[in-house]
Amino acid sequence: MSAADLAGMRLALEQAALARDVGEIPVGAVVMRGGEMVAAAHNETVELNHPTAHAEFLAIHRAMAVSGDDRLPDAILYVTLEPCALCAGAIVLTKVGRVVFGAWDEKAGMAGSIHDLLRHSALNHRAEVLGGVLEPECSTLLRDFFVTRR
């Protein structure tokens, strides 16, 4: 794990905190290219009243809008929670080069927990994946959010 990975995950954690502050499940994501942040997002499923408004999905969409490209092979996606099937599919389709995530998701994770869609041998793109970066901070943010909801 590099200093750049820690910095990227800290930016994603800032996005997750923004989500928490507006009552969204606290997941944040940033897309980096060449050491620069291209796009950032947090979950907006409640705000947009749309179940696909996940942090990763929105960050990827915004990065493509900024770059004018429909592929992100030289990008790194930092996200505070292991991507689900929806987000893993978006990562594969846009050919994101590298995915770094914080907390593992034993209920919906598609980067090694339930399945590994991001590196599935049958697909035409396999992202490089690093999980568990700043995992305690990412997990605590989620756990504390759900404690207050129950």
PDB file of N, CA and C in Angstrom, residues 18-74:
ATOM      1  N   LEU A  18     -19.568  12.931   4.002  1.00  0.00           N
ATOM      2  CA  LEU A  18     -20.606  13.802   3.430  1.00  0.00           C
ATOM      3  C   LEU A  18     -21.915  13.038   3.262  1.00  0.00           C
ATOM      4  N   ALA A  19     -21.812  11.790   2.811  1.00  0.00           N
ATOM      5  CA  ALA A  19     -23.011  10.958   2.658  1.00  0.00           C
ATOM      6  C   ALA A  19     -23.696  10.772   4.009  1.00  0.00           C
ATOM      7  N   ARG A  20     -22.916  10.412   5.007  1.00  0.00           N
ATOM      8  CA  ARG A  20     -23.463  10.220   6.361  1.00  0.00           C
ATOM      9  C   ARG A  20     -24.180  11.480   6.834  1.00  0.00           C
ATOM     10  N   ASP A  21     -23.574  12.622   6.594  1.00  0.00           N
ATOM     11  CA  ASP A  21     -24.113  13.888   7.089  1.00  0.00           C
ATOM     12  C   ASP A  21     -25.459  14.253   6.474  1.00  0.00           C
ATOM     13  N   VAL A  22     -25.770  13.689   5.308  1.00  0.00           N
ATOM     14  CA  VAL A  22     -27.065  13.952   4.677  1.00  0.00           C
ATOM     15  C   VAL A  22     -28.002  12.739   4.760  1.00  0.00           C
ATOM     16  N   GLY A  23     -27.635  11.762   5.589  1.00  0.00           N
ATOM     17  CA  GLY A  23     -28.500  10.614   5.819  1.00  0.00           C
ATOM     18  C   GLY A  23     -28.385   9.486   4.820  1.00  0.00           C
ATOM     19  N   GLU A  24     -27.369   9.529   3.964  1.00  0.00           N
ATOM     20  CA  GLU A  24     -27.121   8.446   3.010  1.00  0.00           C
ATOM     21  C   GLU A  24     -26.203   7.413   3.662  1.00  0.00           C
ATOM     22  N   ILE A  25     -26.256   6.179   3.182  1.00  0.00           N
ATOM     23  CA  ILE A  25     -25.299   5.176   3.652  1.00  0.00           C
ATOM     24  C   ILE A  25     -23.906   5.708   3.324  1.00  0.00           C
ATOM     25  N   PRO A  26     -23.017   5.758   4.317  1.00  0.00           N
ATOM     26  CA  PRO A  26     -21.732   6.438   4.139  1.00  0.00           C
ATOM     27  C   PRO A  26     -20.699   5.663   3.322  1.00  0.00           C
ATOM     28  N   VAL A  27     -20.863   5.747   2.025  1.00  0.00           N
ATOM     29  CA  VAL A  27     -19.885   5.191   1.088  1.00  0.00           C
ATOM     30  C   VAL A  27     -19.433   6.340   0.201  1.00  0.00           C
ATOM     31  N   GLY A  28     -18.119   6.458   0.039  1.00  0.00           N
ATOM     32  CA  GLY A  28     -17.562   7.503  -0.807  1.00  0.00           C
ATOM     33  C   GLY A  28     -16.594   6.919  -1.816  1.00  0.00           C
ATOM     34  N   ALA A  29     -16.435   7.623  -2.929  1.00  0.00           N
ATOM     35  CA  ALA A  29     -15.534   7.165  -3.988  1.00  0.00           C
ATOM     36  C   ALA A  29     -14.889   8.357  -4.679  1.00  0.00           C
ATOM     37  N   VAL A  30     -13.659   8.152  -5.122  1.00  0.00           N
ATOM     38  CA  VAL A  30     -12.980   9.142  -5.954  1.00  0.00           C
ATOM     39  C   VAL A  30     -12.273   8.423  -7.091  1.00  0.00           C
ATOM     40  N   VAL A  31     -12.192   9.086  -8.216  1.00  0.00           N
ATOM     41  CA  VAL A  31     -11.444   8.590  -9.370  1.00  0.00           C
ATOM     42  C   VAL A  31     -10.218   9.478  -9.525  1.00  0.00           C
ATOM     43  N   MET A  32      -9.061   8.831  -9.574  1.00  0.00           N
ATOM     44  CA  MET A  32      -7.791   9.537  -9.719  1.00  0.00           C
ATOM     45  C   MET A  32      -7.149   9.129 -11.045  1.00  0.00           C
ATOM     46  N   ARG A  33      -6.516  10.100 -11.675  1.00  0.00           N
ATOM     47  CA  ARG A  33      -5.731   9.867 -12.899  1.00  0.00           C
ATOM     48  C   ARG A  33      -4.460  10.682 -12.786  1.00  0.00           C
ATOM     49  N   GLY A  34      -3.326  10.040 -12.954  1.00  0.00           N
ATOM     50  CA  GLY A  34      -2.063  10.756 -12.897  1.00  0.00           C
ATOM     51  C   GLY A  34      -1.848  11.490 -11.591  1.00  0.00           C
ATOM     52  N   GLY A  35      -2.345  10.929 -10.506  1.00  0.00           N
ATOM     53  CA  GLY A  35      -2.171  11.547  -9.197  1.00  0.00           C
ATOM     54  C   GLY A  35      -3.129  12.686  -8.899  1.00  0.00           C
ATOM     55  N   GLU A  36      -4.035  12.970  -9.811  1.00  0.00           N
ATOM     56  CA  GLU A  36      -5.001  14.055  -9.626  1.00  0.00           C
ATOM     57  C   GLU A  36      -6.417  13.494  -9.517  1.00  0.00           C
ATOM     58  N   MET A  37      -7.218  14.080  -8.635  1.00  0.00           N
ATOM     59  CA  MET A  37      -8.613  13.663  -8.522  1.00  0.00           C
ATOM     60  C   MET A  37      -9.395  14.203  -9.713  1.00  0.00           C
ATOM     61  N   VAL A  38     -10.052  13.295 -10.416  1.00  0.00           N
ATOM     62  CA  VAL A  38     -10.855  13.651 -11.585  1.00  0.00           C
ATOM     63  C   VAL A  38     -12.318  13.825 -11.192  1.00  0.00           C
ATOM     64  N   ALA A  39     -12.778  12.979 -10.280  1.00  0.00           N
ATOM     65  CA  ALA A  39     -14.184  13.021  -9.872  1.00  0.00           C
ATOM     66  C   ALA A  39     -14.330  12.429  -8.484  1.00  0.00           C
ATOM     67  N   ALA A  40     -15.375  12.857  -7.805  1.00  0.00           N
ATOM     68  CA  ALA A  40     -15.680  12.352  -6.467  1.00  0.00           C
ATOM     69  C   ALA A  40     -17.185  12.224  -6.333  1.00  0.00           C
ATOM     70  N   ALA A  41     -17.598  11.303  -5.487  1.00  0.00           N
ATOM     71  CA  ALA A  41     -19.037  11.116  -5.246  1.00  0.00           C
ATOM     72  C   ALA A  41     -19.245  10.347  -3.952  1.00  0.00           C
ATOM     73  N   HIS A  42     -20.452  10.458  -3.465  1.00  0.00           N
ATOM     74  CA  HIS A  42     -20.877   9.624  -2.350  1.00  0.00           C
ATOM     75  C   HIS A  42     -22.238   9.056  -2.706  1.00  0.00           C
ATOM     76  N   ASN A  43     -22.691   8.095  -1.945  1.00  0.00           N
ATOM     77  CA  ASN A  43     -24.009   7.528  -2.206  1.00  0.00           C
ATOM     78  C   ASN A  43     -25.054   8.639  -2.249  1.00  0.00           C
ATOM     79  N   GLU A  44     -25.948   8.548  -3.231  1.00  0.00           N
ATOM     80  CA  GLU A  44     -27.034   9.514  -3.370  1.00  0.00           C
ATOM     81  C   GLU A  44     -28.349   8.800  -3.659  1.00  0.00           C
ATOM     82  N   THR A  45     -28.489   7.573  -3.170  1.00  0.00           N
ATOM     83  CA  THR A  45     -29.699   6.801  -3.469  1.00  0.00           C
ATOM     84  C   THR A  45     -30.951   7.431  -2.890  1.00  0.00           C
ATOM     85  N   VAL A  46     -30.839   8.033  -1.709  1.00  0.00           N
ATOM     86  CA  VAL A  46     -31.990   8.684  -1.087  1.00  0.00           C
ATOM     87  C   VAL A  46     -32.274  10.010  -1.787  1.00  0.00           C
ATOM     88  N   GLU A  47     -31.234  10.814  -1.949  1.00  0.00           N
ATOM     89  CA  GLU A  47     -31.402  12.138  -2.565  1.00  0.00           C
ATOM     90  C   GLU A  47     -31.978  12.051  -3.969  1.00  0.00           C
ATOM     91  N   LEU A  48     -31.477  11.114  -4.758  1.00  0.00           N
ATOM     92  CA  LEU A  48     -31.941  10.977  -6.140  1.00  0.00           C
ATOM     93  C   LEU A  48     -33.112  10.009  -6.281  1.00  0.00           C
ATOM     94  N   ASN A  49     -33.489   9.380  -5.160  1.00  0.00           N
ATOM     95  CA  ASN A  49     -34.557   8.384  -5.174  1.00  0.00           C
ATOM     96  C   ASN A  49     -34.311   7.344  -6.259  1.00  0.00           C
ATOM     97  N   HIS A  50     -33.068   6.834  -6.259  1.00  0.00           N
ATOM     98  CA  HIS A  50     -32.680   5.873  -7.278  1.00  0.00           C
ATOM     99  C   HIS A  50     -31.698   4.860  -6.691  1.00  0.00           C
ATOM    100  N   PRO A  51     -32.028   3.580  -6.749  1.00  0.00           N
ATOM    101  CA  PRO A  51     -31.192   2.562  -6.112  1.00  0.00           C
ATOM    102  C   PRO A  51     -29.822   2.360  -6.753  1.00  0.00           C
ATOM    103  N   THR A  52     -29.599   2.894  -7.942  1.00  0.00           N
ATOM    104  CA  THR A  52     -28.285   2.727  -8.579  1.00  0.00           C
ATOM    105  C   THR A  52     -27.343   3.897  -8.328  1.00  0.00           C
ATOM    106  N   ALA A  53     -27.752   4.864  -7.535  1.00  0.00           N
ATOM    107  CA  ALA A  53     -26.923   6.055  -7.296  1.00  0.00           C
ATOM    108  C   ALA A  53     -25.857   5.765  -6.232  1.00  0.00           C
ATOM    109  N   HIS A  54     -25.063   4.727  -6.506  1.00  0.00           N
ATOM    110  CA  HIS A  54     -23.964   4.344  -5.619  1.00  0.00           C
ATOM    111  C   HIS A  54     -22.761   5.246  -5.875  1.00  0.00           C
ATOM    112  N   ALA A  55     -21.930   5.401  -4.869  1.00  0.00           N
ATOM    113  CA  ALA A  55     -20.765   6.288  -4.951  1.00  0.00           C
ATOM    114  C   ALA A  55     -19.869   5.952  -6.142  1.00  0.00           C
ATOM    115  N   GLU A  56     -19.540   4.679  -6.311  1.00  0.00           N
ATOM    116  CA  GLU A  56     -18.640   4.279  -7.404  1.00  0.00           C
ATOM    117  C   GLU A  56     -19.251   4.588  -8.763  1.00  0.00           C
ATOM    118  N   PHE A  57     -20.522   4.238  -8.912  1.00  0.00           N
ATOM    119  CA  PHE A  57     -21.234   4.451 -10.167  1.00  0.00           C
ATOM    120  C   PHE A  57     -21.235   5.932 -10.536  1.00  0.00           C
ATOM    121  N   LEU A  58     -21.539   6.780  -9.555  1.00  0.00           N
ATOM    122  CA  LEU A  58     -21.575   8.222  -9.800  1.00  0.00           C
ATOM    123  C   LEU A  58     -20.186   8.783 -10.081  1.00  0.00           C
ATOM    124  N   ALA A  59     -19.186   8.333  -9.342  1.00  0.00           N
ATOM    125  CA  ALA A  59     -17.822   8.823  -9.557  1.00  0.00           C
ATOM    126  C   ALA A  59     -17.316   8.443 -10.948  1.00  0.00           C
ATOM    127  N   ILE A  60     -17.598   7.230 -11.363  1.00  0.00           N
ATOM    128  CA  ILE A  60     -17.193   6.786 -12.702  1.00  0.00           C
ATOM    129  C   ILE A  60     -17.896   7.626 -13.761  1.00  0.00           C
ATOM    130  N   HIS A  61     -19.195   7.818 -13.609  1.00  0.00           N
ATOM    131  CA  HIS A  61     -19.972   8.623 -14.563  1.00  0.00           C
ATOM    132  C   HIS A  61     -19.398  10.040 -14.660  1.00  0.00           C
ATOM    133  N   ARG A  62     -19.103  10.633 -13.520  1.00  0.00           N
ATOM    134  CA  ARG A  62     -18.558  11.995 -13.509  1.00  0.00           C
ATOM    135  C   ARG A  62     -17.162  12.040 -14.120  1.00  0.00           C
ATOM    136  N   ALA A  63     -16.343  11.036 -13.867  1.00  0.00           N
ATOM    137  CA  ALA A  63     -14.987  10.992 -14.441  1.00  0.00           C
ATOM    138  C   ALA A  63     -15.055  10.888 -15.965  1.00  0.00           C
ATOM    139  N   MET A  64     -15.994  10.105 -16.466  1.00  0.00           N
ATOM    140  CA  MET A  64     -16.138   9.989 -17.919  1.00  0.00           C
ATOM    141  C   MET A  64     -16.603  11.312 -18.518  1.00  0.00           C
ATOM    142  N   ALA A  65     -17.468  12.017 -17.820  1.00  0.00           N
ATOM    143  CA  ALA A  65     -17.940  13.318 -18.314  1.00  0.00           C
ATOM    144  C   ALA A  65     -16.798  14.317 -18.367  1.00  0.00           C
ATOM    145  N   VAL A  66     -15.939  14.315 -17.365  1.00  0.00           N
ATOM    146  CA  VAL A  66     -14.799  15.238 -17.317  1.00  0.00           C
ATOM    147  C   VAL A  66     -13.793  14.899 -18.414  1.00  0.00           C
ATOM    148  N   SER A  67     -13.524  13.607 -18.577  1.00  0.00           N
ATOM    149  CA  SER A  67     -12.487  13.192 -19.533  1.00  0.00           C
ATOM    150  C   SER A  67     -12.991  13.132 -20.971  1.00  0.00           C
ATOM    151  N   GLY A  68     -14.313  13.042 -21.142  1.00  0.00           N
ATOM    152  CA  GLY A  68     -14.861  12.902 -22.481  1.00  0.00           C
ATOM    153  C   GLY A  68     -14.613  11.534 -23.074  1.00  0.00           C
ATOM    154  N   ASP A  69     -14.282  10.583 -22.233  1.00  0.00           N
ATOM    155  CA  ASP A  69     -13.961   9.227 -22.683  1.00  0.00           C
ATOM    156  C   ASP A  69     -14.905   8.244 -22.019  1.00  0.00           C
ATOM    157  N   ASP A  70     -15.184   7.134 -22.681  1.00  0.00           N
ATOM    158  CA  ASP A  70     -16.051   6.123 -22.080  1.00  0.00           C
ATOM    159  C   ASP A  70     -15.257   4.966 -21.473  1.00  0.00           C
ATOM    160  N   ARG A  71     -13.960   5.113 -21.410  1.00  0.00           N
ATOM    161  CA  ARG A  71     -13.083   4.105 -20.805  1.00  0.00           C
ATOM    162  C   ARG A  71     -12.108   4.814 -19.875  1.00  0.00           C
ATOM    163  N   LEU A  72     -11.751   4.135 -18.774  1.00  0.00           N
ATOM    164  CA  LEU A  72     -10.860   4.717 -17.769  1.00  0.00           C
ATOM    165  C   LEU A  72      -9.713   3.761 -17.416  1.00  0.00           C
ATOM    166  N   PRO A  73      -8.993   3.256 -18.413  1.00  0.00           N
ATOM    167  CA  PRO A  73      -7.960   2.253 -18.118  1.00  0.00           C
ATOM    168  C   PRO A  73      -6.784   2.764 -17.292  1.00  0.00           C
ATOM    169  N   ASP A  74      -6.546   4.051 -17.318  1.00  0.00           N
ATOM    170  CA  ASP A  74      -5.438   4.621 -16.552  1.00  0.00           C
ATOM    171  C   ASP A  74      -5.897   5.242 -15.241  1.00  0.00           C
TER     172      ASP A  74
END
